[in-house]
Short mmCIF file of C-alpha atoms and ligand atoms in Angstrom, two decimals:
data_model
loop_
_atom_site.label_atom_id
_atom_site.label_comp_id
_atom_site.label_asym_id
_atom_site.label_seq_id
_atom_site.Cartn_x
_atom_site.Cartn_y
_atom_site.Cartn_z
CA MET H 1 -6.51 -76.89 63.74
CA SER H 2 -9.63 -75.59 65.50
CA PRO H 3 -12.89 -76.65 63.87
CA THR H 4 -14.16 -73.90 61.63
CA ILE H 5 -16.76 -71.50 62.90
CA GLU H 6 -19.16 -73.14 60.43
CA GLY H 7 -18.34 -76.50 61.94
CA ARG H 8 -19.03 -75.21 65.43
CA HIS H 9 -22.30 -73.64 64.31
CA ARG H 10 -23.49 -76.88 62.73
CA ALA H 11 -22.52 -78.90 65.80
CA ALA H 12 -24.25 -76.36 68.03
CA MET H 13 -27.43 -76.49 65.96
CA ASP H 14 -27.57 -80.27 66.23
CA ARG H 15 -27.19 -80.05 69.98
CA LEU H 16 -29.77 -77.29 70.31
CA GLY H 17 -32.25 -79.24 68.22
CA ALA H 18 -32.04 -82.10 70.72
CA GLN H 19 -32.31 -79.89 73.82
CA ALA H 20 -35.10 -80.70 76.30
CA ILE H 21 -36.28 -78.18 78.90
CA GLU H 22 -38.91 -79.30 81.40
CA LEU H 23 -41.67 -76.88 82.40
CA PRO H 24 -43.19 -76.56 85.92
CA SER H 25 -46.97 -77.04 85.99
CA TRP H 26 -47.17 -74.44 88.76
CA ALA H 27 -45.79 -71.68 86.52
CA PHE H 28 -49.14 -71.66 84.69
CA GLY H 29 -51.16 -71.11 87.88
CA ASN H 30 -51.52 -67.92 89.88
CA SER H 31 -48.53 -67.07 92.07
CA GLY H 32 -47.25 -64.15 94.03
CA THR H 33 -45.69 -63.10 97.27
CA ARG H 34 -46.92 -62.80 100.84
CA PHE H 35 -48.14 -59.37 99.91
CA LYS H 36 -50.39 -60.34 97.03
CA VAL H 37 -51.21 -63.05 94.51
CA PHE H 38 -52.57 -61.29 91.41
CA ALA H 39 -55.07 -63.55 89.64
CA GLN H 40 -54.81 -63.52 85.85
CA LYS H 41 -57.64 -64.23 83.41
CA GLY H 42 -57.44 -67.55 81.56
CA VAL H 43 -55.35 -69.29 84.22
CA PRO H 44 -55.82 -73.10 84.34
CA ARG H 45 -58.29 -74.58 86.79
CA ASP H 46 -56.82 -78.11 86.82
CA PRO H 47 -53.72 -80.15 85.83
CA PHE H 48 -55.25 -80.94 82.43
CA GLU H 49 -55.39 -77.24 81.54
CA LYS H 50 -51.88 -76.71 82.95
CA VAL H 51 -50.57 -79.48 80.68
CA ALA H 52 -52.43 -77.92 77.74
CA ASP H 53 -50.70 -74.60 78.37
CA ALA H 54 -47.31 -76.27 78.70
CA ALA H 55 -47.94 -78.04 75.39
CA GLN H 56 -48.27 -74.61 73.76
CA VAL H 57 -44.73 -73.80 74.83
CA HIS H 58 -43.47 -77.03 73.23
CA ARG H 59 -45.61 -76.39 70.12
CA PHE H 60 -43.79 -73.12 69.43
CA THR H 61 -40.29 -73.82 70.81
CA GLY H 62 -39.94 -77.52 70.01
CA VAL H 63 -37.70 -78.11 73.04
CA ALA H 64 -40.11 -78.33 76.02
CA PRO H 65 -41.41 -81.92 75.73
CA SER H 66 -42.23 -82.55 79.39
CA VAL H 67 -44.12 -81.04 82.32
CA ALA H 68 -43.18 -81.47 85.98
CA LEU H 69 -46.04 -82.03 88.42
CA HIS H 70 -46.34 -80.98 92.05
CA ILE H 71 -48.31 -83.20 94.45
CA PRO H 72 -50.90 -82.41 95.79
CA TRP H 73 -51.27 -79.28 93.61
CA ASP H 74 -51.63 -81.61 90.57
CA THR H 75 -53.56 -84.48 92.18
CA VAL H 76 -55.96 -86.19 89.74
CA GLU H 77 -58.25 -89.24 89.93
CA ASP H 78 -56.28 -91.18 87.33
CA TYR H 79 -52.69 -90.22 86.44
CA ASP H 80 -52.79 -92.53 83.47
CA VAL H 81 -55.57 -90.38 81.99
CA LEU H 82 -53.48 -87.26 82.58
CA ALA H 83 -50.44 -88.91 81.00
CA ARG H 84 -52.50 -89.85 77.94
CA HIS H 85 -53.92 -86.31 77.77
CA ALA H 86 -50.34 -85.01 77.73
CA ALA H 87 -49.32 -87.47 75.03
CA GLU H 88 -52.24 -86.40 72.83
CA LEU H 89 -50.89 -82.83 73.13
CA GLY H 90 -47.35 -83.94 72.20
CA VAL H 91 -45.79 -83.75 75.65
CA ARG H 92 -45.22 -86.11 78.60
CA ILE H 93 -45.36 -85.98 82.37
CA GLY H 94 -41.89 -85.41 83.82
CA THR H 95 -40.53 -84.96 87.31
CA ILE H 96 -42.82 -85.52 90.27
CA ASN H 97 -42.37 -82.92 93.03
CA ALA H 98 -43.46 -83.87 96.54
CA ASN H 99 -45.01 -81.04 98.53
CA VAL H 100 -44.47 -81.45 102.27
CA PHE H 101 -44.41 -77.71 102.99
CA GLN H 102 -48.05 -76.61 103.19
CA ASP H 103 -49.75 -78.86 105.72
CA ASP H 104 -50.40 -77.40 109.21
CA ASP H 105 -48.69 -80.46 110.70
CA TYR H 106 -45.42 -79.39 109.08
CA MET H 107 -44.98 -76.16 111.07
CA LEU H 108 -41.94 -77.57 112.88
CA GLY H 109 -40.86 -79.69 109.96
CA SER H 110 -42.00 -82.58 107.83
CA VAL H 111 -39.57 -85.54 107.75
CA THR H 112 -37.40 -83.77 110.37
CA ASN H 113 -40.27 -82.94 112.73
CA PRO H 114 -39.65 -83.81 116.41
CA ASP H 115 -43.01 -85.65 116.35
CA PRO H 116 -42.66 -89.18 114.87
CA ARG H 117 -46.35 -89.14 113.85
CA VAL H 118 -45.70 -86.12 111.62
CA ARG H 119 -42.53 -87.70 110.21
CA ARG H 120 -44.53 -90.81 109.33
CA LYS H 121 -47.17 -88.69 107.58
CA ALA H 122 -44.56 -86.80 105.55
CA THR H 123 -42.67 -89.95 104.58
CA ASP H 124 -45.92 -91.59 103.49
CA HIS H 125 -46.56 -88.63 101.18
CA LEU H 126 -43.13 -89.03 99.62
CA LEU H 127 -43.86 -92.74 99.08
CA ALA H 128 -47.24 -91.87 97.56
CA CYS H 129 -45.40 -89.63 95.08
CA VAL H 130 -43.38 -92.65 93.95
CA ASP H 131 -46.72 -94.38 93.29
CA VAL H 132 -47.59 -91.39 91.07
CA MET H 133 -44.26 -91.86 89.24
CA ASP H 134 -45.18 -95.49 88.58
CA ALA H 135 -48.49 -94.31 87.06
CA THR H 136 -47.03 -91.48 84.94
CA GLY H 137 -43.84 -93.30 83.95
CA SER H 138 -41.75 -90.51 85.46
CA ARG H 139 -38.04 -91.09 86.15
CA ASP H 140 -37.46 -88.46 88.82
CA LEU H 141 -38.82 -87.71 92.29
CA LYS H 142 -37.76 -84.21 93.28
CA LEU H 143 -37.58 -83.45 96.96
CA TRP H 144 -37.37 -79.94 98.37
CA PHE H 145 -37.93 -79.58 102.11
CA SER H 146 -39.02 -76.29 103.71
CA ASP H 147 -37.82 -77.91 106.94
CA GLY H 148 -35.69 -75.79 109.25
CA THR H 149 -35.66 -73.70 112.40
CA ASN H 150 -36.02 -69.99 113.14
CA TYR H 151 -34.15 -69.61 116.42
CA PRO H 152 -30.97 -71.09 117.94
CA GLY H 153 -31.90 -73.93 120.28
CA GLN H 154 -35.29 -74.51 118.66
CA ASP H 155 -34.24 -78.07 117.80
CA ASP H 156 -31.19 -80.36 117.60
CA ILE H 157 -29.50 -79.77 114.22
CA ALA H 158 -27.82 -83.21 114.10
CA ALA H 159 -30.95 -85.05 115.26
CA ARG H 160 -32.89 -83.41 112.43
CA GLN H 161 -30.25 -84.66 109.97
CA ASP H 162 -30.72 -88.19 111.35
CA ARG H 163 -34.48 -87.92 110.85
CA LEU H 164 -33.99 -86.61 107.30
CA ALA H 165 -31.56 -89.42 106.47
CA THR H 166 -33.99 -92.04 107.83
CA ALA H 167 -36.88 -90.77 105.69
CA LEU H 168 -34.74 -90.41 102.55
CA ALA H 169 -33.37 -93.95 102.98
CA GLU H 170 -36.89 -95.40 103.28
CA VAL H 171 -38.01 -93.61 100.08
CA TYR H 172 -34.76 -94.53 98.30
CA ARG H 173 -35.46 -98.23 98.98
CA ARG H 174 -38.89 -97.82 97.36
CA LEU H 175 -37.44 -96.54 94.04
CA ALA H 176 -37.49 -98.82 91.01
CA PRO H 177 -34.11 -99.33 89.27
CA HIS H 178 -34.86 -96.71 86.57
CA GLN H 179 -36.15 -94.13 89.06
CA ARG H 180 -34.09 -91.40 90.75
CA MET H 181 -34.36 -89.16 93.77
CA LEU H 182 -33.34 -85.54 93.19
CA LEU H 183 -32.58 -83.61 96.39
CA GLU H 184 -32.91 -79.83 96.20
CA TYR H 185 -31.20 -77.45 98.65
CA LYS H 186 -32.07 -73.88 99.64
CA LEU H 187 -30.17 -71.40 101.83
CA PHE H 188 -33.16 -69.88 103.61
CA GLU H 189 -36.97 -69.33 103.49
CA PRO H 190 -39.34 -70.24 104.85
CA ALA H 191 -36.95 -70.99 107.74
CA PHE H 192 -34.59 -68.23 108.70
CA TYR H 193 -32.01 -69.76 111.14
CA THR H 194 -31.33 -73.23 109.76
CA MET H 195 -32.67 -75.02 106.68
CA ASP H 196 -32.15 -78.78 106.98
CA VAL H 197 -30.86 -78.92 103.39
CA PRO H 198 -29.29 -75.43 103.05
CA ASP H 199 -26.54 -75.98 100.53
CA TRP H 200 -25.03 -78.24 97.88
CA GLY H 201 -22.70 -79.87 100.42
CA THR H 202 -25.53 -81.09 102.65
CA ALA H 203 -27.51 -82.37 99.66
CA TYR H 204 -24.36 -84.02 98.24
CA ALA H 205 -23.56 -85.72 101.56
CA HIS H 206 -27.06 -87.19 101.82
CA CYS H 207 -26.99 -88.32 98.17
CA LEU H 208 -23.62 -90.02 98.66
CA GLU H 209 -25.00 -91.80 101.73
CA LEU H 210 -28.11 -92.92 99.79
CA GLY H 211 -26.55 -94.28 96.62
CA PRO H 212 -26.26 -93.88 92.82
CA GLN H 213 -29.94 -93.13 92.23
CA ALA H 214 -29.77 -90.03 94.43
CA LYS H 215 -28.59 -86.80 92.80
CA VAL H 216 -28.48 -83.10 93.66
CA VAL H 217 -30.69 -80.40 92.10
CA VAL H 218 -29.27 -76.91 91.71
CA ASP H 219 -32.03 -74.28 91.93
CA THR H 220 -30.33 -71.11 90.68
CA GLY H 221 -32.32 -68.99 93.15
CA HIS H 222 -31.30 -70.86 96.28
CA HIS H 223 -27.82 -69.48 97.02
CA ALA H 224 -26.36 -66.63 98.99
CA PRO H 225 -25.80 -63.53 96.83
CA GLY H 226 -22.39 -63.71 95.12
CA THR H 227 -22.22 -67.52 95.18
CA ASN H 228 -20.26 -68.94 92.23
CA ILE H 229 -22.98 -71.37 91.14
CA GLU H 230 -21.05 -72.64 88.10
CA PHE H 231 -18.29 -73.83 90.46
CA ILE H 232 -20.87 -75.95 92.32
CA VAL H 233 -22.15 -77.22 88.97
CA ALA H 234 -18.64 -78.16 87.79
CA LEU H 235 -17.98 -79.96 91.06
CA LEU H 236 -21.24 -81.94 91.04
CA LEU H 237 -20.77 -82.84 87.35
CA ARG H 238 -17.25 -84.09 88.10
CA ALA H 239 -18.68 -86.22 90.92
CA LYS H 240 -21.50 -87.45 88.65
CA LYS H 241 -23.93 -86.21 91.30
CA LEU H 242 -25.68 -83.44 89.39
CA GLY H 243 -29.24 -84.60 88.73
CA GLY H 244 -30.65 -81.39 87.38
CA PHE H 245 -31.44 -77.72 87.52
CA ASP H 246 -34.36 -75.63 88.67
CA PHE H 247 -33.71 -72.66 86.42
CA ASN H 248 -34.88 -69.18 87.26
CA SER H 249 -33.18 -65.87 88.05
CA ARG H 250 -33.13 -63.36 90.85
CA PHE H 251 -31.87 -59.92 91.82
CA TYR H 252 -32.03 -60.54 95.57
CA ALA H 253 -33.52 -63.75 97.07
CA ASP H 254 -35.56 -66.65 95.69
CA ASP H 255 -37.32 -64.29 93.29
CA ASP H 256 -38.18 -67.09 90.81
CA LEU H 257 -37.96 -64.68 87.88
CA MET H 258 -37.43 -65.82 84.29
CA VAL H 259 -34.16 -67.67 83.85
CA GLY H 260 -31.52 -65.47 82.28
CA ALA H 261 -33.56 -62.32 82.89
CA ALA H 262 -31.65 -61.03 85.91
CA ASP H 263 -28.20 -62.42 85.04
CA PRO H 264 -27.78 -63.83 81.50
CA PHE H 265 -23.98 -63.95 81.96
CA GLN H 266 -24.39 -66.28 84.96
CA LEU H 267 -26.67 -68.56 82.96
CA PHE H 268 -24.04 -68.66 80.20
CA ARG H 269 -21.28 -69.50 82.70
CA ILE H 270 -23.42 -72.32 84.13
CA MET H 271 -24.20 -73.73 80.67
CA LEU H 272 -20.50 -73.48 79.77
CA GLU H 273 -19.64 -75.84 82.65
CA VAL H 274 -22.49 -78.15 81.57
CA VAL H 275 -21.36 -78.22 77.92
CA GLN H 276 -17.69 -78.72 78.77
CA ALA H 277 -18.52 -81.66 81.08
CA GLY H 278 -20.74 -83.36 78.49
CA GLY H 279 -23.82 -82.48 80.51
CA LEU H 280 -25.95 -82.02 77.38
CA ASP H 281 -25.44 -85.68 76.48
CA ALA H 282 -28.60 -87.71 77.12
CA GLU H 283 -26.58 -90.26 79.07
CA ALA H 284 -25.46 -87.56 81.51
CA GLY H 285 -29.09 -87.62 82.69
CA ILE H 286 -29.23 -83.94 83.63
CA ALA H 287 -32.81 -82.69 84.03
CA PHE H 288 -33.03 -79.11 82.77
CA MET H 289 -36.17 -77.82 84.50
CA LEU H 290 -37.63 -74.37 84.90
CA ASP H 291 -38.92 -73.41 88.35
CA GLN H 292 -40.46 -69.99 88.05
CA CYS H 293 -43.44 -67.84 88.98
CA HIS H 294 -44.93 -65.35 86.55
CA ASN H 295 -46.52 -63.14 89.20
CA ILE H 296 -47.33 -60.13 86.99
CA GLU H 297 -46.55 -61.23 83.40
CA PRO H 298 -48.45 -63.53 80.99
CA LYS H 299 -47.47 -67.03 82.02
CA ILE H 300 -47.32 -68.99 78.75
CA ARG H 301 -45.40 -66.17 77.04
CA GLY H 302 -43.13 -66.01 80.09
CA GLN H 303 -42.35 -69.70 79.72
CA ILE H 304 -41.68 -69.33 75.99
CA ARG H 305 -39.28 -66.45 76.69
CA SER H 306 -37.58 -68.47 79.42
CA VAL H 307 -37.03 -71.45 77.12
CA MET H 308 -35.58 -69.07 74.52
CA ASN H 309 -33.20 -67.63 77.14
CA VAL H 310 -31.88 -71.11 77.95
CA GLN H 311 -31.50 -71.89 74.24
CA GLU H 312 -29.57 -68.67 73.57
CA ALA H 313 -27.26 -69.20 76.57
CA THR H 314 -26.69 -72.83 75.59
CA ALA H 315 -25.86 -71.75 72.03
CA LYS H 316 -23.25 -69.28 73.30
CA ALA H 317 -21.66 -72.01 75.43
CA LEU H 318 -21.62 -74.38 72.44
CA LEU H 319 -19.83 -71.77 70.31
CA VAL H 320 -16.80 -71.56 72.59
CA ASP H 321 -13.70 -72.59 70.61
CA THR H 322 -12.82 -75.32 73.09
CA GLN H 323 -9.51 -76.29 71.44
CA ALA H 324 -8.24 -72.72 71.39
CA LEU H 325 -9.46 -72.30 74.96
CA ALA H 326 -7.61 -75.40 76.15
CA ALA H 327 -4.45 -74.18 74.41
CA ALA H 328 -4.70 -70.74 76.03
CA GLN H 329 -5.39 -72.26 79.45
CA THR H 330 -2.42 -74.62 79.13
CA ALA H 331 -0.22 -71.73 78.05
CA GLY H 332 -1.36 -69.68 81.04
CA ASP H 333 -2.67 -67.06 78.65
CA VAL H 334 -5.17 -65.58 81.11
CA LEU H 335 -6.50 -62.82 78.90
CA GLY H 336 -6.47 -64.99 75.80
CA ALA H 337 -8.52 -67.67 77.52
CA ASN H 338 -10.97 -65.15 78.93
CA ALA H 339 -11.32 -63.47 75.52
CA ILE H 340 -12.26 -66.77 73.87
CA VAL H 341 -15.05 -67.29 76.39
CA MET H 342 -16.22 -63.67 76.13
CA ASP H 343 -16.25 -63.86 72.32
CA ALA H 344 -18.76 -66.67 72.60
CA TYR H 345 -20.78 -64.84 75.24
CA ASN H 346 -20.86 -61.68 73.15
CA THR H 347 -22.09 -63.62 70.12
CA ASP H 348 -25.71 -62.88 69.25
CA THR H 349 -27.07 -66.42 69.05
CA ARG H 350 -30.67 -65.46 68.32
CA PRO H 351 -30.29 -65.99 64.53
CA LEU H 352 -28.71 -69.42 65.10
CA VAL H 353 -31.46 -70.55 67.48
CA ALA H 354 -34.10 -69.19 65.06
CA GLU H 355 -32.46 -71.32 62.35
CA VAL H 356 -32.75 -74.38 64.59
CA ARG H 357 -36.48 -73.70 64.82
CA SER H 358 -36.83 -73.25 61.06
CA GLU H 359 -34.97 -76.52 60.48
CA ALA H 360 -37.48 -78.16 62.82
CA GLY H 361 -40.32 -76.74 60.75
CA LEU H 362 -41.20 -74.19 63.42
CA ASP H 363 -41.68 -70.44 63.17
CA PRO H 364 -38.28 -68.82 63.93
CA ASP H 365 -40.09 -66.40 66.30
CA PRO H 366 -42.10 -68.45 68.83
CA VAL H 367 -43.41 -65.40 70.69
CA ALA H 368 -44.93 -63.91 67.54
CA ALA H 369 -46.23 -67.30 66.40
CA TYR H 370 -47.89 -67.88 69.78
CA ALA H 371 -49.45 -64.40 69.68
CA ARG H 372 -50.84 -65.09 66.20
CA SER H 373 -52.30 -68.45 67.36
CA GLY H 374 -55.01 -66.70 69.40
CA TYR H 375 -54.55 -69.28 72.16
CA ALA H 376 -54.19 -66.58 74.85
CA GLU H 377 -57.49 -64.99 73.93
CA ARG H 378 -59.20 -68.39 73.60
CA ILE H 379 -58.36 -69.56 77.11
CA VAL H 380 -59.54 -66.24 78.59
CA ALA H 381 -62.87 -66.72 76.81
CA GLU H 382 -63.20 -70.43 77.66
CA ARG H 383 -61.90 -70.59 81.22
CA VAL H 384 -64.72 -68.85 83.01
CA GLY H 385 -65.75 -70.03 86.47
CA GLY H 386 -64.18 -72.80 88.50
CA ASN H 387 -61.21 -72.32 90.82
CA GLN H 388 -58.08 -70.97 89.25
CA ALA H 389 -54.97 -73.00 90.06
CA GLY H 390 -52.40 -71.54 92.42
CA TRP H 391 -50.14 -72.46 95.30
CA GLY H 392 -53.15 -72.92 97.51
CA ALA H 393 -51.12 -71.79 100.51
C1 LIG W 1 -38.73 -74.06 96.65
C2 LIG W 1 -38.86 -74.51 95.20
C3 LIG W 1 -39.01 -76.00 95.02
C4 LIG W 1 -40.43 -76.20 94.64
C5 LIG W 1 -41.08 -74.92 94.84
C6 LIG W 1 -42.18 -74.69 93.86
O1 LIG W 1 -38.41 -72.70 96.71
O2 LIG W 1 -37.79 -74.01 94.48
O3 LIG W 1 -38.33 -76.44 93.90
O4 LIG W 1 -41.01 -77.29 95.12
O5 LIG W 1 -40.06 -73.97 94.69
MN1 LIG W 2 -36.88 -75.15 92.93
#
């Protein structure tokens, strides 16, 4: 007999209460497109202020306990001091992202560059990011490479893969037993003919070659339009090679819009595969990270809304009557099975997620609570002068 709806709600609330969504430090800085980066008042000037803003999101949602850093955007004198600053604010430093996509030397590639001197420089930066992980106590090193080519013949595709594999292997050997390497793929941009890690298959192949501490990151904005991302997720979960997500949404390309904003049904379908494969279990080790840019909207509120979108989609996935679904699937009841999934998707989970917040002693409406806190006005008043943080490109 299928668990009662009440039973499913209770189980869902327990899961939702334990959810952890990691925020990107760079979402709190100025960002934009090649056309314009619109500066916003009150934007952080350093990683300490970025962490303080991220802590506001955790303060009001209760499920954003860690902040990912990007190096060198978040370089500080002493990472231990930054980690203690985060702890005082109730959060911790999470994933360390290595940036090898903004140095002039990397025009023809970083670890895949034809010039061994440039490859050495890039690999040394990746190794330096592992040193940062040692200082912050971070588990994950996330690697996204802008490496690629723009014209056929520009470089040898296979040779670049050899160079990539060599660099990854050297960094992999440097990892401590509890540390992981997360390899992120992207179909195009900034390269427009080949990207050296363009798709899940290439990332998966390199991670298999490296070993158990190497996993794939699925950035939801990095696929060709129409790609069935939840299929990739199901496959990587089955292979125990899904390390995490960079959540965002898009209408066209790598728009980095708020997760769930452009396609909430896709986010639900992805979370359904995660839930069904036990991906919410801590031991599954899936890093649920946001990777977004709030080019024209208030950044802290944008992050709060994004976390709420993930919570609501996760709640819908947790409300699927899995026993009835399995029975319908086994019976070949196509419409019955689809209806069970759509019933969950069409369930308004906002009251349930609000109840999770109340149970945690939080205001059921984090957006309103944040607005009432006056934090937004305070940082505009306080953060005068200095250099606002951004992508520094
Ligand atoms: C590349 C990417 C990657 C980050 C960057 C901020 O498009 O998704 O994850 O390093 O955005
Ligand atoms: Mn990303």
